[in-house]
Amino acid sequence: MIAQPTDQPLTLQQLEKENRILRKKLERAQQTCQELEATSERREKILRQAIAELNDSRQAVEEKRQLEQTLTELRETQSQLVQAEKMSSLGQLVAGIAHEINNPVNFIYGNLLYVQEYVNGLLTVLKAYQSHYPQVVAEIADLAEENDLDFLQEDLPRVLDSMKAGAERIRQIVLSLRNFSRLDESDLKATDIHEGLDSTLLILQHRLREKPGFAPITLKREYGDLPLVYCYPGLLNQVFMNILSNAIDALKASRAQLEPLATPLAPEIVIQTCVLDEHWVEIAIADNGSGIPDSVQQQIFNPFFTTKPVGEGTGLGLSICYQIITERHRGKLECQSELGQGTTFRIRIPMQQSN
Amino acid sequence: MRRCHQSGSGCSAGEELDATVERPFFVESVMLKVVVGHSNDPDSPAAIAEVIEQCDRALGDSAPQAGILLTAIDFDHALILQAIIAAYPGLELIGGTTDGEISSVLGFEQDSLSLMLFSSDTITIRAAIAPQISQDLDGSLQAAVAQATAGLESPIALCIALPESLTTSGAQIVASLRAHMGQDVTICGGLTADPWEFKRTYQFCGTEVHRDAIAFLLFSGPLLFSHSVASGWTPIGKPGVITKADQNIVYEIDREPALQFYQRYLKAMEPSSEYPLAVFEADDSNYYLRAPSGTCDLEIGSITFFGDIPEQAIVQITEATRDRILAASKAAPQQRSLNTLVKNRPPHSSFPARAAARFLAATLEKSTN
């Protein structure tokens, strides 16, 4: 143990000790003060830079989010443009085919009238010959028998009538195709909605017929007294085509899903049109299929949403319909459905469009 | 086994082993008495006299077997060591210089002297010094461990080490200690320090004062102890990748001089141990801390740390607040219960170690009290 001076009073020792401690602390305090200034400066710099980096990072995240959103929108727009282009190409194709068919069918139809006239005249002359000259030479009698002249006289007019009906039908189809594509009518135009519906139904007619395993689909038209409506007829026909196609698909799917011994309902599509008020008209297309679940209904107008197997649908049809009705026509498109009951699509568009 | 590197009742400026963390170390034993003396008198003779008097009062009739001396650098270390050995002949004494000391006697003090003494009749404690570790770390440690363990009847359970901080990587020191002591020994400790100048530090063993050495105490016998770690430092800022490093010297981060990584934040100021790097190794969300040792090469832009940092590790600047450090101080002892071999028994003593905390806690002494 180190010897301590014991002859000095304790109080003095304590004072001296305290003095030493205080001097040391003062020296240290001065040093600490300088160090703390440096510490404070470092801290401020680090935090400033960290905050700047955080802001940059946030900005980068936000930009990335916006870029991703823009990319998503671009992709959607691109897909919609592609789909629209397909529809446009289809329309052009349809119009082109219709045009190509139109001329020859008109030749046929036009000449058929003359053929009918000529044939009628020939038959009249033949009857007159038969009346005045009942006994003919053997050669003529043989030829008459060989060519079954009686049957020819009876059947030829029927054949010509059938050809005329066929040619007329082709003309109607061509007219409907041209009406459906409406390429020459891309602007807003006062349109007979029912004409558009009928032209669309004509194109889909083959799908309504009976097929093996599927009963024919009954079509009911409940048309109201609609005025001419200012709309984009070509686009509106696309909407009708899409919704009616979906209805037919739904009815076929409902039939396929039935239990083997269950009694199927007769498949039916009902098209109703009416004037809602002085500004709006409504076109309702309803089917009695199996209906759409709520979870699907909520997404039905979303781009790329489809319930069809891969490769059978792009999922863009209804979203384009929605866009055509709501954006181009400033109208409303709604889907109402009940499981087991069926589905109704309601299209509401204004009769006039303000620019 | 967990490794826990702590200083004794003091602060070391940059403990590379787990730099700048709060690591309490608890010692339990049957028949173990631990006493502490602490003086803030700058006069060396008066200070050690006061400390020895405090220790004598606390020891009573018990004779101390070993001790750990932690002192500020501005003391007459040789005189102090001689006074301690004179008061307690045969004491297995180690120690080192520190920058701030904490004890249950005086709380937090700077420029003070603290002495912890162990007294036990069942636990064997040996002191040793491995000198010149920057020349031959393994050789020096091997010889020191061999000397310290000669004749020991029980295997070593615990090693408290106080290595030099400025000459050798702390990670290498730990690896070498483990290699020479075995996997079953718990190694704790802390690097010796100077008052934030990073110029010279000292290690003590017996009456000898060394530099560039490792002083350590080895405990064997029926000793129960536990340890825990808590840190008040959290990563902030942009991460970087260590692209060039050699043990504890980092040359490049993100293919730029390492100094630029810090200077992005500090501008012209040099890196400080207050802002260690959080080091994330591959595919690991946990991190450890590595503090700059105060040495950097301004020409090539390299920074020396207290411990190794592997290449391809991801690093981030960290920062701490006083509140977080204090929270860590409180949290660490609570974690002890997870590691203790004997639960629900209060320990005899603990070594809380805070590194680099003093700058952030101007009123730390009040807080620790």
XYZ file of C-alpha atoms in Angstrom:
724
model
C 0.000 0.000 0.000
C 1.409 3.417 -0.934
C 1.932 5.668 2.134
C -0.330 8.675 2.267
C 0.527 11.903 4.060
C -1.416 11.649 7.265
C -0.166 14.807 8.881
C -2.329 17.045 6.636
C -5.937 17.628 7.604
C -8.431 15.353 5.818
C -10.383 18.324 4.561
C -7.349 19.705 2.771
C -6.647 16.309 1.207
C -10.164 16.123 -0.013
C -9.999 19.630 -1.388
C -6.804 18.897 -3.216
C -8.291 15.748 -4.643
C -11.409 17.573 -5.736
C -9.225 20.250 -7.285
C -7.285 17.666 -9.266
C -10.471 16.019 -10.398
C -12.024 19.297 -11.431
C -8.970 20.383 -13.372
C -8.903 17.061 -15.155
C -12.597 17.276 -15.897
C -12.199 20.785 -17.198
C -9.413 19.674 -19.488
C -11.506 16.775 -20.613
C -14.580 18.973 -21.039
C -12.726 21.271 -23.361
C -11.558 18.340 -25.387
C -14.998 16.763 -25.321
C -16.535 20.010 -26.433
C -14.404 20.034 -29.538
C -15.103 16.388 -30.149
C -18.797 16.936 -29.717
C -18.733 19.707 -32.276
C -17.081 17.361 -34.705
C -19.552 14.635 -33.762
C -22.450 16.947 -34.302
C -21.094 18.029 -37.661
C -20.578 14.411 -38.742
C -24.028 13.455 -37.577
C -25.638 16.306 -39.433
C -23.792 15.425 -42.635
C -24.612 11.761 -42.407
C -28.255 12.361 -41.700
C -28.551 14.916 -44.487
C -27.084 12.483 -46.976
C -29.196 9.617 -45.641
C -32.322 11.752 -45.977
C -31.326 12.766 -49.500
C -30.771 9.114 -50.407
C -34.089 8.196 -48.879
C -35.842 10.890 -50.893
C -34.070 9.732 -54.042
C -35.072 6.198 -53.244
C -38.686 7.195 -52.697
C -38.675 9.144 -55.899
C -37.166 6.200 -57.718
C -39.809 3.916 -56.256
C -42.553 6.302 -57.287
C -41.078 6.659 -60.772
C -40.798 2.926 -61.028
C -44.392 2.560 -59.938
C -45.480 5.132 -62.509
C -43.392 3.441 -65.173
C -44.909 0.101 -64.327
C -48.349 1.594 -64.425
C -47.630 3.284 -67.748
C -46.217 0.038 -69.095
C -49.333 -1.815 -68.013
C -51.530 0.812 -69.644
C -49.441 0.704 -72.800
C -49.717 -3.048 -72.947
C -53.453 -2.863 -72.467
C -53.754 -0.174 -75.103
C -51.549 -2.154 -77.437
C -53.692 -5.237 -76.984
C -56.841 -3.241 -77.487
C -55.400 -1.644 -80.600
C -54.435 -5.047 -81.906
C -57.887 -6.327 -81.152
C -59.466 -3.275 -82.716
C -57.198 -3.695 -85.695
C -58.285 -7.298 -85.967
C -61.877 -6.220 -85.842
C -61.152 -3.548 -88.403
C -59.359 -6.036 -90.597
C -62.230 -8.407 -90.187
C -64.569 -5.635 -91.145
C -62.454 -4.874 -94.162
C -62.308 -8.537 -95.044
C -66.021 -8.861 -94.689
C -66.596 -5.767 -96.755
C -64.147 -6.972 -99.361
C -65.736 -10.381 -99.617
C -69.172 -8.822 -99.727
C -68.093 -6.543 -102.524
C -66.542 -9.366 -104.523
C -69.605 -11.516 -104.107
C -71.989 -8.672 -104.738
C -71.307 -8.237 -108.469
C -71.515 -11.837 -109.584
C -74.552 -12.439 -107.421
C -76.215 -9.432 -108.980
C -75.448 -10.888 -112.431
C -77.051 -14.114 -111.394
C -80.022 -12.474 -109.763
C -80.540 -10.063 -112.623
C -80.231 -12.725 -115.296
C -82.440 -15.095 -113.384
C -85.340 -12.730 -113.921
C -84.783 -12.951 -117.653
C -84.273 -16.686 -117.489
C -87.565 -17.002 -115.704
C -89.264 -14.906 -118.335
C -87.665 -16.896 -121.116
C -88.523 -20.194 -119.515
C -92.091 -19.111 -118.902
C -92.358 -18.111 -122.537
C -90.831 -21.387 -123.744
C -93.165 -23.405 -121.574
C -96.129 -21.417 -122.830
C -95.121 -22.092 -126.436
C -94.554 -25.786 -125.609
C -98.006 -26.043 -124.045
C -99.502 -24.408 -127.077
C -97.677 -26.908 -129.312
C -98.896 -29.803 -127.128
C -102.421 -28.441 -127.226
C -102.603 -27.964 -130.958
C -100.493 -30.996 -131.945
C -101.297 -33.744 -129.426
C -100.044 -36.441 -131.788
C -96.370 -36.051 -132.382
C -93.937 -38.031 -134.484
C -92.249 -40.983 -132.879
C -88.880 -39.235 -132.589
C -90.365 -36.343 -130.618
C -92.393 -38.747 -128.486
C -89.217 -40.654 -127.651
C -87.333 -37.506 -126.804
C -90.220 -36.307 -124.635
C -90.205 -39.533 -122.746
C -86.429 -39.702 -122.479
C -86.262 -36.166 -121.006
C -89.390 -36.637 -118.906
C -90.918 -33.577 -120.467
C -93.913 -33.480 -118.143
C -91.686 -33.425 -115.098
C -89.457 -30.777 -116.708
C -92.421 -28.539 -117.345
C -93.505 -28.881 -113.778
C -90.147 -28.710 -112.093
C -88.328 -26.097 -114.125
C -90.271 -23.166 -112.703
C -89.722 -24.508 -109.213
C -86.002 -24.787 -109.825
C -85.852 -21.273 -111.115
C -87.819 -20.043 -108.126
C -85.392 -21.823 -105.833
C -82.424 -20.291 -107.640
C -84.012 -16.908 -107.413
C -84.625 -17.384 -103.696
C -81.031 -18.506 -103.244
C -79.680 -15.546 -105.138
C -81.937 -13.260 -103.159
C -80.660 -14.803 -99.981
C -77.049 -14.284 -101.017
C -77.848 -10.675 -101.774
C -79.358 -10.239 -98.329
C -76.341 -11.802 -96.668
C -74.025 -9.548 -98.636
C -76.117 -6.593 -97.640
C -75.962 -7.647 -93.994
C -72.219 -8.102 -94.152
C -71.827 -4.656 -95.587
C -74.195 -3.294 -93.034
C -72.296 -5.035 -90.247
C -68.858 -3.785 -91.290
C -70.133 -0.270 -91.946
C -66.707 0.752 -93.096
C -68.126 3.619 -95.009
C -69.895 4.846 -91.953
C -67.212 5.477 -89.309
C -68.641 8.782 -88.164
C -71.508 9.499 -85.877
C -74.680 8.831 -87.766
C -78.408 8.601 -87.187
C -78.881 4.858 -87.241
C -81.648 2.314 -87.117
C -80.547 0.167 -84.181
C -82.806 -2.690 -85.240
C -81.087 -2.896 -88.626
C -77.785 -3.356 -86.897
C -79.212 -6.026 -84.607
C -80.771 -7.881 -87.506
C -77.620 -7.767 -89.618
C -75.661 -9.144 -86.724
C -78.201 -11.878 -86.101
C -78.055 -12.867 -89.751
C -74.344 -13.507 -89.485
C -74.865 -15.518 -86.328
C -77.862 -17.387 -87.639
C -75.915 -20.572 -88.358
C -74.933 -20.758 -84.692
C -78.540 -20.623 -83.583
C -79.480 -23.729 -85.506
C -79.753 -27.187 -84.055
C -76.526 -29.097 -83.781
C -75.819 -32.669 -82.627
C -76.376 -32.651 -78.868
C -77.675 -29.096 -78.836
C -81.219 -27.931 -79.317
C -81.756 -24.916 -81.542
C -81.615 -21.575 -79.787
C -84.867 -19.701 -79.892
C -84.505 -16.046 -80.704
C -87.142 -13.593 -79.556
C -87.114 -10.021 -80.796
C -89.103 -7.626 -78.660
C -88.365 -4.414 -80.456
C -89.763 -1.161 -79.197
C -90.483 1.883 -81.196
C -86.979 3.334 -81.394
C -86.166 6.506 -83.215
C -82.983 6.838 -85.196
C -80.123 7.036 -82.723
C -76.940 8.985 -83.286
C -74.162 6.472 -82.846
C -71.169 4.798 -84.487
C -73.018 2.013 -86.274
C -69.990 -0.140 -87.094
C -68.761 -0.062 -83.504
C -72.211 -0.692 -82.111
C -72.599 -3.739 -84.336
C -69.337 -5.051 -82.921
C -70.846 -4.747 -79.446
C -73.977 -6.633 -80.519
C -71.846 -9.312 -82.179
C -69.738 -9.764 -79.038
C -72.622 -9.944 -76.588
C -74.724 -12.216 -78.771
C -71.741 -14.537 -79.380
C -71.153 -14.718 -75.650
C -74.828 -15.513 -75.067
C -74.688 -18.368 -77.597
C -71.476 -19.675 -75.988
C -73.102 -19.489 -72.564
C -76.140 -21.441 -73.690
C -73.985 -24.153 -75.232
C -71.837 -24.330 -72.118
C -74.915 -24.569 -69.898
C -76.200 -27.470 -71.950
C -72.872 -29.261 -71.689
C -72.720 -28.839 -67.904
C -76.153 -30.396 -67.256
C -76.396 -33.696 -65.390
C -77.071 -36.605 -67.768
C -80.674 -37.137 -66.655
C -81.582 -33.516 -66.112
C -84.155 -31.910 -68.350
C -82.583 -29.045 -70.208
C -84.425 -25.756 -70.588
C -85.036 -24.724 -74.148
C -82.195 -22.331 -74.893
C -83.405 -18.861 -75.633
C -82.085 -15.403 -76.419
C -84.376 -12.445 -75.993
C -83.550 -9.040 -77.472
C -85.533 -6.117 -76.168
C -85.258 -2.502 -77.210
C -87.071 0.447 -75.699
C -86.941 4.173 -75.152
C -86.097 4.867 -71.506
C -86.815 8.560 -71.586
C -86.406 11.532 -73.883
C -82.627 11.097 -73.903
C -81.859 7.396 -73.612
C -82.575 4.137 -75.361
C -81.886 0.687 -74.040
C -81.006 -2.551 -75.787
C -81.195 -5.613 -73.540
C -79.832 -8.970 -74.651
C -80.778 -11.812 -72.312
C -80.087 -15.533 -72.294
C -81.432 -18.292 -70.051
C -78.075 -19.978 -69.511
C -76.581 -20.957 -66.161
C -75.718 -17.405 -65.160
C -72.458 -15.801 -64.007
C -71.101 -15.993 -60.442
C -70.678 -12.708 -58.570
C -66.906 -13.067 -58.477
C -66.794 -13.296 -62.263
C -69.326 -10.506 -62.784
C -67.068 -8.092 -60.939
C -64.261 -8.680 -63.416
C -66.203 -9.260 -66.567
C -65.307 -5.969 -68.189
C -61.650 -6.118 -67.169
C -59.158 -6.434 -70.024
C -57.751 -9.960 -70.467
C -60.286 -11.475 -68.104
C -61.804 -14.620 -69.530
C -63.384 -17.797 -68.249
C -62.701 -19.613 -71.489
C -59.845 -22.096 -71.751
C -56.485 -20.890 -72.983
C -56.543 -20.276 -76.703
C -60.274 -19.830 -76.896
C -60.565 -16.190 -75.971
C -58.425 -13.124 -75.537
C -60.510 -11.675 -72.737
C -60.718 -8.381 -74.599
C -64.161 -8.622 -76.202
C -66.255 -7.268 -73.361
C -63.659 -4.724 -72.312
C -63.705 -3.311 -75.838
C -67.514 -3.345 -75.756
C -67.369 -1.451 -72.496
C -65.020 1.073 -73.984
C -67.192 1.506 -77.113
C -70.345 2.087 -75.100
C -68.963 4.188 -72.246
C -66.260 6.197 -73.972
C -67.338 6.472 -77.607
C -71.061 6.644 -76.943
C -71.017 8.022 -73.379
C -73.458 5.317 -72.502
C -73.678 2.544 -69.942
C -73.107 -1.163 -70.202
C -74.254 -3.378 -67.359
C -74.325 -7.062 -66.717
C -77.001 -8.591 -64.526
C -76.930 -12.259 -63.819
C -78.302 -14.827 -61.427
C -76.919 -18.313 -61.128
C -79.322 -20.823 -62.603
C -81.473 -18.099 -64.159
C -79.455 -16.490 -66.912
C -77.710 -13.266 -67.856
C -78.831 -9.948 -69.262
C -76.567 -7.312 -70.773
C -78.137 -3.845 -70.853
C -76.787 -1.261 -73.252
C -77.953 2.262 -72.655
C -76.926 4.991 -75.060
C -78.033 8.558 -75.485
C -80.109 9.293 -78.559
C -78.079 12.376 -79.284
C -74.347 12.844 -78.783
C -73.112 16.264 -77.744
C -69.683 17.074 -79.176
C -20.945 -21.767 -28.193
C -21.323 -18.092 -28.389
C -18.437 -15.735 -28.551
C -18.710 -12.563 -26.654
C -16.085 -9.889 -26.814
C -16.237 -7.310 -24.162
C -14.036 -4.930 -22.399
C -14.135 -4.927 -18.663
C -15.699 -2.116 -16.772
C -14.785 0.386 -19.392
C -15.213 1.615 -22.904
C -12.938 0.749 -25.784
C -12.911 2.909 -28.787
C -13.776 0.354 -31.410
C -14.070 -3.221 -30.381
C -13.760 -4.871 -33.732
C -14.948 -8.171 -32.428
C -18.411 -6.819 -32.260
C -17.648 -3.199 -32.628
C -19.724 -0.658 -30.805
C -22.157 -2.938 -29.069
C -23.479 -3.368 -25.616
C -22.400 -6.702 -24.209
C -22.946 -7.457 -20.561
C -21.044 -10.393 -19.204
C -22.294 -12.122 -16.109
C -20.261 -14.373 -13.822
C -21.811 -16.748 -11.393
C -20.131 -19.244 -9.192
C -20.304 -20.983 -5.915
C -17.779 -19.389 -3.541
C -16.843 -16.520 -5.830
C -16.477 -13.018 -4.544
C -16.046 -10.074 -6.880
C -15.261 -6.575 -5.674
C -14.707 -3.311 -7.515
C -12.743 -0.184 -6.736
C -13.051 2.967 -8.812
C -11.365 6.362 -8.506
C -11.486 9.467 -10.658
C -8.503 11.091 -8.958
C -6.007 12.005 -11.694
C -3.100 11.576 -9.294
C -1.852 8.033 -9.785
C -0.711 7.290 -6.249
C -3.830 8.805 -4.718
C -6.094 7.049 -7.156
C -4.704 3.567 -6.652
C -4.607 4.085 -2.919
C -8.280 4.969 -2.975
C -9.113 1.987 -5.145
C -7.181 -0.459 -3.000
C -8.863 0.909 0.087
C -12.276 0.375 -1.517
C -11.346 -3.137 -2.531
C -9.971 -3.990 0.893
C -13.195 -2.829 2.518
C -15.251 -4.933 0.173
C -13.037 -8.014 0.365
C -13.021 -8.197 4.122
C -11.147 -11.324 5.053
C -11.100 -12.734 1.530
C -7.909 -12.723 -0.436
C -8.193 -11.867 -4.129
C -6.899 -14.336 -6.627
C -7.075 -12.328 -9.850
C -7.958 -8.902 -11.079
C -8.681 -6.730 -14.087
C -7.390 -3.174 -14.133
C -8.912 -0.688 -16.555
C -7.466 2.790 -16.576
C -7.330 5.918 -18.620
C -4.134 6.495 -20.505
C -2.844 9.447 -18.485
C -1.833 7.435 -15.440
C 1.494 6.078 -14.270
C 0.592 2.535 -15.162
C 3.762 0.935 -13.905
C 3.400 2.594 -10.510
C -0.231 1.538 -10.283
C 0.525 -2.080 -11.200
C 3.299 -2.241 -8.641
C 1.003 -0.827 -5.989
C -1.623 -3.457 -6.750
C 0.828 -6.340 -6.672
C 2.336 -4.973 -3.491
C -1.118 -4.872 -1.916
C -2.070 -8.312 -3.253
C 1.042 -10.394 -3.814
C 0.626 -13.194 -6.303
C -2.419 -11.590 -7.860
C -3.141 -12.836 -11.392
C -3.572 -9.362 -12.804
C -4.350 -8.184 -16.313
C -5.591 -4.888 -17.630
C -5.522 -2.281 -20.301
C -6.075 1.342 -21.112
C -9.613 2.511 -21.817
C -11.465 5.607 -22.886
C -14.168 5.881 -20.236
C -14.797 3.513 -17.332
C -18.025 2.244 -15.788
C -18.533 0.674 -12.390
C -21.135 0.236 -9.731
C -18.953 2.393 -7.466
C -18.691 5.604 -9.488
C -20.906 4.983 -12.500
C -19.508 6.377 -15.726
C -16.276 8.289 -15.519
C -13.563 9.381 -17.865
C -9.882 9.608 -16.925
C -10.443 7.234 -14.052
C -9.039 3.991 -12.745
C -11.092 0.899 -11.983
C -10.033 -2.415 -10.522
C -12.110 -5.591 -10.338
C -10.839 -8.350 -8.060
C -11.928 -11.981 -7.991
C -11.738 -14.143 -4.920
C -12.569 -17.836 -5.019
C -11.393 -21.054 -3.475
C -12.961 -23.267 -6.133
C -12.184 -21.467 -9.362
C -8.710 -21.265 -10.805
C -7.810 -18.066 -12.603
C -4.597 -17.564 -14.527
C -3.261 -14.417 -16.148
C -1.103 -14.354 -19.261
C 0.284 -11.976 -21.860
C 0.984 -12.675 -25.528
C 3.394 -9.968 -26.659
C 4.269 -8.684 -30.143
C 1.137 -10.034 -31.748
C 1.665 -7.989 -34.911
C 4.897 -9.936 -35.473
C 3.665 -13.458 -34.753
C 0.132 -13.675 -33.432
C -0.209 -17.449 -33.425
C 3.219 -18.134 -32.008
C 2.850 -15.567 -29.258
C -0.614 -16.805 -28.255
C 0.397 -20.422 -28.336
C 3.267 -19.800 -25.949
C 1.148 -17.636 -23.646
C -1.720 -20.138 -23.480
C 0.688 -23.004 -22.856
C 2.301 -21.133 -20.016
C -1.028 -20.108 -18.495
C -2.571 -23.569 -18.658
C 0.435 -25.492 -17.394
C -0.620 -27.622 -14.467
C -4.317 -26.757 -14.691
C -6.485 -29.525 -13.298
C -9.705 -28.434 -14.951
C -10.248 -27.378 -18.523
C -10.558 -23.694 -19.282
C -14.166 -22.500 -19.336
C -13.842 -18.803 -19.875
C -11.281 -16.413 -21.301
C -11.412 -12.664 -20.804
C -9.078 -11.017 -23.294
C -7.871 -7.426 -23.615
C -6.014 -7.211 -26.935
C -4.257 -4.325 -28.584
C -6.619 -2.469 -30.920
C -4.288 -0.685 -33.295
C -1.858 -3.249 -34.677
C -3.818 -6.398 -35.540
C -7.276 -7.284 -36.794
C -9.623 -8.193 -33.985
C -11.163 -10.973 -36.071
C -7.796 -12.618 -36.452
C -7.151 -12.272 -32.742
C -10.413 -14.028 -31.956
C -9.735 -16.757 -34.493
C -6.289 -17.339 -33.052
C -7.570 -17.378 -29.471
C -10.156 -19.944 -30.432
C -7.643 -22.029 -32.288
C -5.401 -22.207 -29.248
C -8.046 -22.584 -26.600
C -10.529 -24.842 -28.307
C -14.150 -24.556 -29.327
C -15.504 -25.133 -25.825
C -13.991 -22.010 -24.282
C -16.096 -18.876 -24.142
C -13.976 -15.933 -25.193
C -14.976 -12.436 -24.162
C -13.208 -9.158 -23.976
C -12.549 -5.823 -25.582
C -9.803 -3.966 -27.369
C -7.721 -1.518 -25.378
C -8.103 2.151 -26.205
C -6.746 5.658 -25.960
C -8.793 8.868 -25.764
C -10.089 8.713 -29.339
C -6.681 9.469 -30.784
C -5.912 5.965 -32.105
C -2.224 6.470 -31.443
C -1.226 4.139 -28.599
C -2.862 1.778 -26.182
C -1.429 -0.408 -23.406
C -2.013 -3.869 -22.039
C -1.018 -4.994 -18.557
C -0.046 -8.288 -17.041
C 1.290 -8.442 -13.515
C 3.543 -5.414 -13.189
C 4.368 -5.297 -16.906
C 3.133 -2.657 -19.305
C 2.977 -3.751 -22.916
C 1.954 -2.527 -26.317
C 0.997 -4.735 -29.256
C -0.007 -7.540 -26.898
C -2.968 -9.548 -25.676
C -3.540 -9.775 -21.935
C -5.971 -12.459 -20.861
C -7.428 -14.193 -17.856
C -8.330 -17.866 -18.008
C -11.022 -19.245 -15.715
C -11.388 -22.904 -14.959
C -13.434 -24.784 -12.411
C -17.104 -24.753 -11.372
C -17.915 -21.470 -13.021
C -21.286 -20.459 -14.372
C -21.471 -17.509 -16.695
C -23.570 -16.059 -19.442
C -23.377 -13.275 -21.921
C -25.513 -11.301 -24.332
C -25.217 -8.698 -27.026
C -27.253 -5.655 -27.898
C -26.469 -2.822 -30.209
C -27.790 0.691 -30.446
C -26.565 1.043 -34.017
C -28.869 0.638 -36.977
C -28.046 0.719 -40.679
C -29.040 3.763 -42.703
C -28.237 4.964 -46.156
C -27.438 3.245 -49.383
C -25.744 -0.159 -49.233
C -22.469 -0.852 -50.982
C -20.523 -3.997 -51.847
C -16.976 -4.576 -50.648
C -15.151 -5.101 -53.917
C -11.600 -5.109 -52.604
C -10.395 -5.852 -49.093
C -7.517 -7.526 -47.329
C -8.467 -8.748 -43.864
C -9.300 -5.583 -41.936
C -8.264 -3.103 -44.594
C -10.978 -2.173 -47.079
C -9.708 -0.715 -50.307
C -12.797 -0.449 -52.442
C -16.527 -0.298 -52.032
C -18.596 -0.547 -55.212
C -15.319 -0.392 -57.133
C -14.619 3.060 -55.777
C -12.044 3.927 -53.080
C -13.519 2.964 -49.705
C -12.977 6.460 -48.380
C -15.439 7.780 -50.949
C -18.173 5.654 -49.400
C -17.830 7.506 -46.136
C -17.099 10.850 -47.717
C -20.375 10.682 -49.599
C -21.826 11.341 -46.174
C -18.999 13.097 -44.356
C -17.617 15.127 -47.229
C -14.068 16.111 -46.205
C -14.243 14.611 -42.711
C -12.535 11.296 -42.106
C -14.424 8.146 -41.125
C -15.139 7.847 -37.431
C -15.692 4.881 -35.148
C -18.974 6.499 -34.192
C -20.273 5.335 -37.555
C -19.337 1.707 -37.976
C -20.397 -0.290 -40.973
C -23.109 -2.894 -40.737
C -21.775 -5.932 -42.572
C -24.207 -8.310 -44.247
C -22.704 -11.471 -45.587
C -24.279 -13.232 -48.556
C -27.969 -14.133 -48.183
C -28.040 -13.129 -44.548
C -30.316 -10.439 -43.189
C -28.391 -10.351 -39.896
C -25.398 -8.079 -39.665
C -22.402 -7.423 -37.485
C -20.582 -4.163 -36.952
C -17.116 -3.089 -37.985
C -15.821 0.295 -36.891
C -13.033 2.289 -38.580
C -9.922 2.215 -36.453
C -8.986 5.787 -37.211
C -6.395 4.749 -39.781
C -6.944 5.468 -43.422
C -4.774 6.037 -46.435
C -5.820 9.283 -48.035
C -3.840 8.568 -51.183
C -5.346 5.241 -52.117
C -8.572 5.750 -50.203
C -8.375 2.665 -48.003
C -9.820 2.411 -44.493
C -8.550 0.168 -41.696
C -11.198 -1.346 -39.476
C -10.967 -3.018 -36.130
C -11.994 -6.315 -37.702
C -11.946 -8.126 -41.004
C -14.569 -7.492 -43.620
C -14.855 -10.087 -46.390
C -15.066 -9.146 -50.039
C -18.552 -9.228 -51.587
C -20.094 -8.435 -48.210
C -22.760 -5.762 -48.320
C -22.173 -2.811 -46.024
C -24.156 0.158 -44.805
C -23.282 3.110 -42.643
C -24.878 2.830 -39.211
C -25.814 5.442 -36.708
C -26.990 5.442 -33.122
C -28.803 7.766 -30.816
C -28.380 8.122 -27.115
C -31.802 6.630 -26.532
C -31.038 3.560 -28.617
C -27.764 2.990 -26.851
C -29.448 3.270 -23.498
C -32.188 0.954 -24.662
C -29.534 -1.545 -25.706
C -27.910 -1.170 -22.315
C -31.166 -2.149 -20.706
C -31.952 -4.872 -23.212
C -28.655 -6.708 -22.999
C -28.981 -7.799 -19.380
C -32.488 -8.991 -20.071
C -31.191 -11.200 -22.838
C -28.825 -12.834 -20.409
C -31.549 -15.190 -19.254
C -31.507 -16.837 -22.652
C -27.911 -17.905 -22.277
C -27.457 -18.549 -18.616
C -26.713 -22.013 -17.502
C -28.558 -21.502 -14.247
C -31.713 -19.560 -14.747
C -33.397 -17.369 -12.167
C -30.216 -16.821 -10.204
C -28.914 -13.293 -10.033
C -25.267 -13.028 -11.073
C -22.483 -11.904 -8.788
C -21.199 -9.326 -11.197
C -21.400 -8.058 -14.708
C -19.167 -6.273 -17.164
C -21.179 -3.882 -19.279
C -19.132 -2.661 -22.203
C -20.040 0.229 -24.411
C -17.857 1.110 -27.267
C -17.842 4.439 -29.016
C -20.849 5.443 -27.018
C -19.452 8.356 -25.145
C -19.707 10.766 -28.033
C -23.365 10.110 -28.289
C -24.134 10.394 -24.627
C -22.949 13.654 -23.241
C -25.027 12.883 -20.183
C -24.238 9.187 -20.290
C -22.876 9.172 -16.765
C -26.204 10.357 -15.479
C -28.013 7.828 -17.568
C -25.920 4.884 -16.481
C -26.301 5.883 -12.872
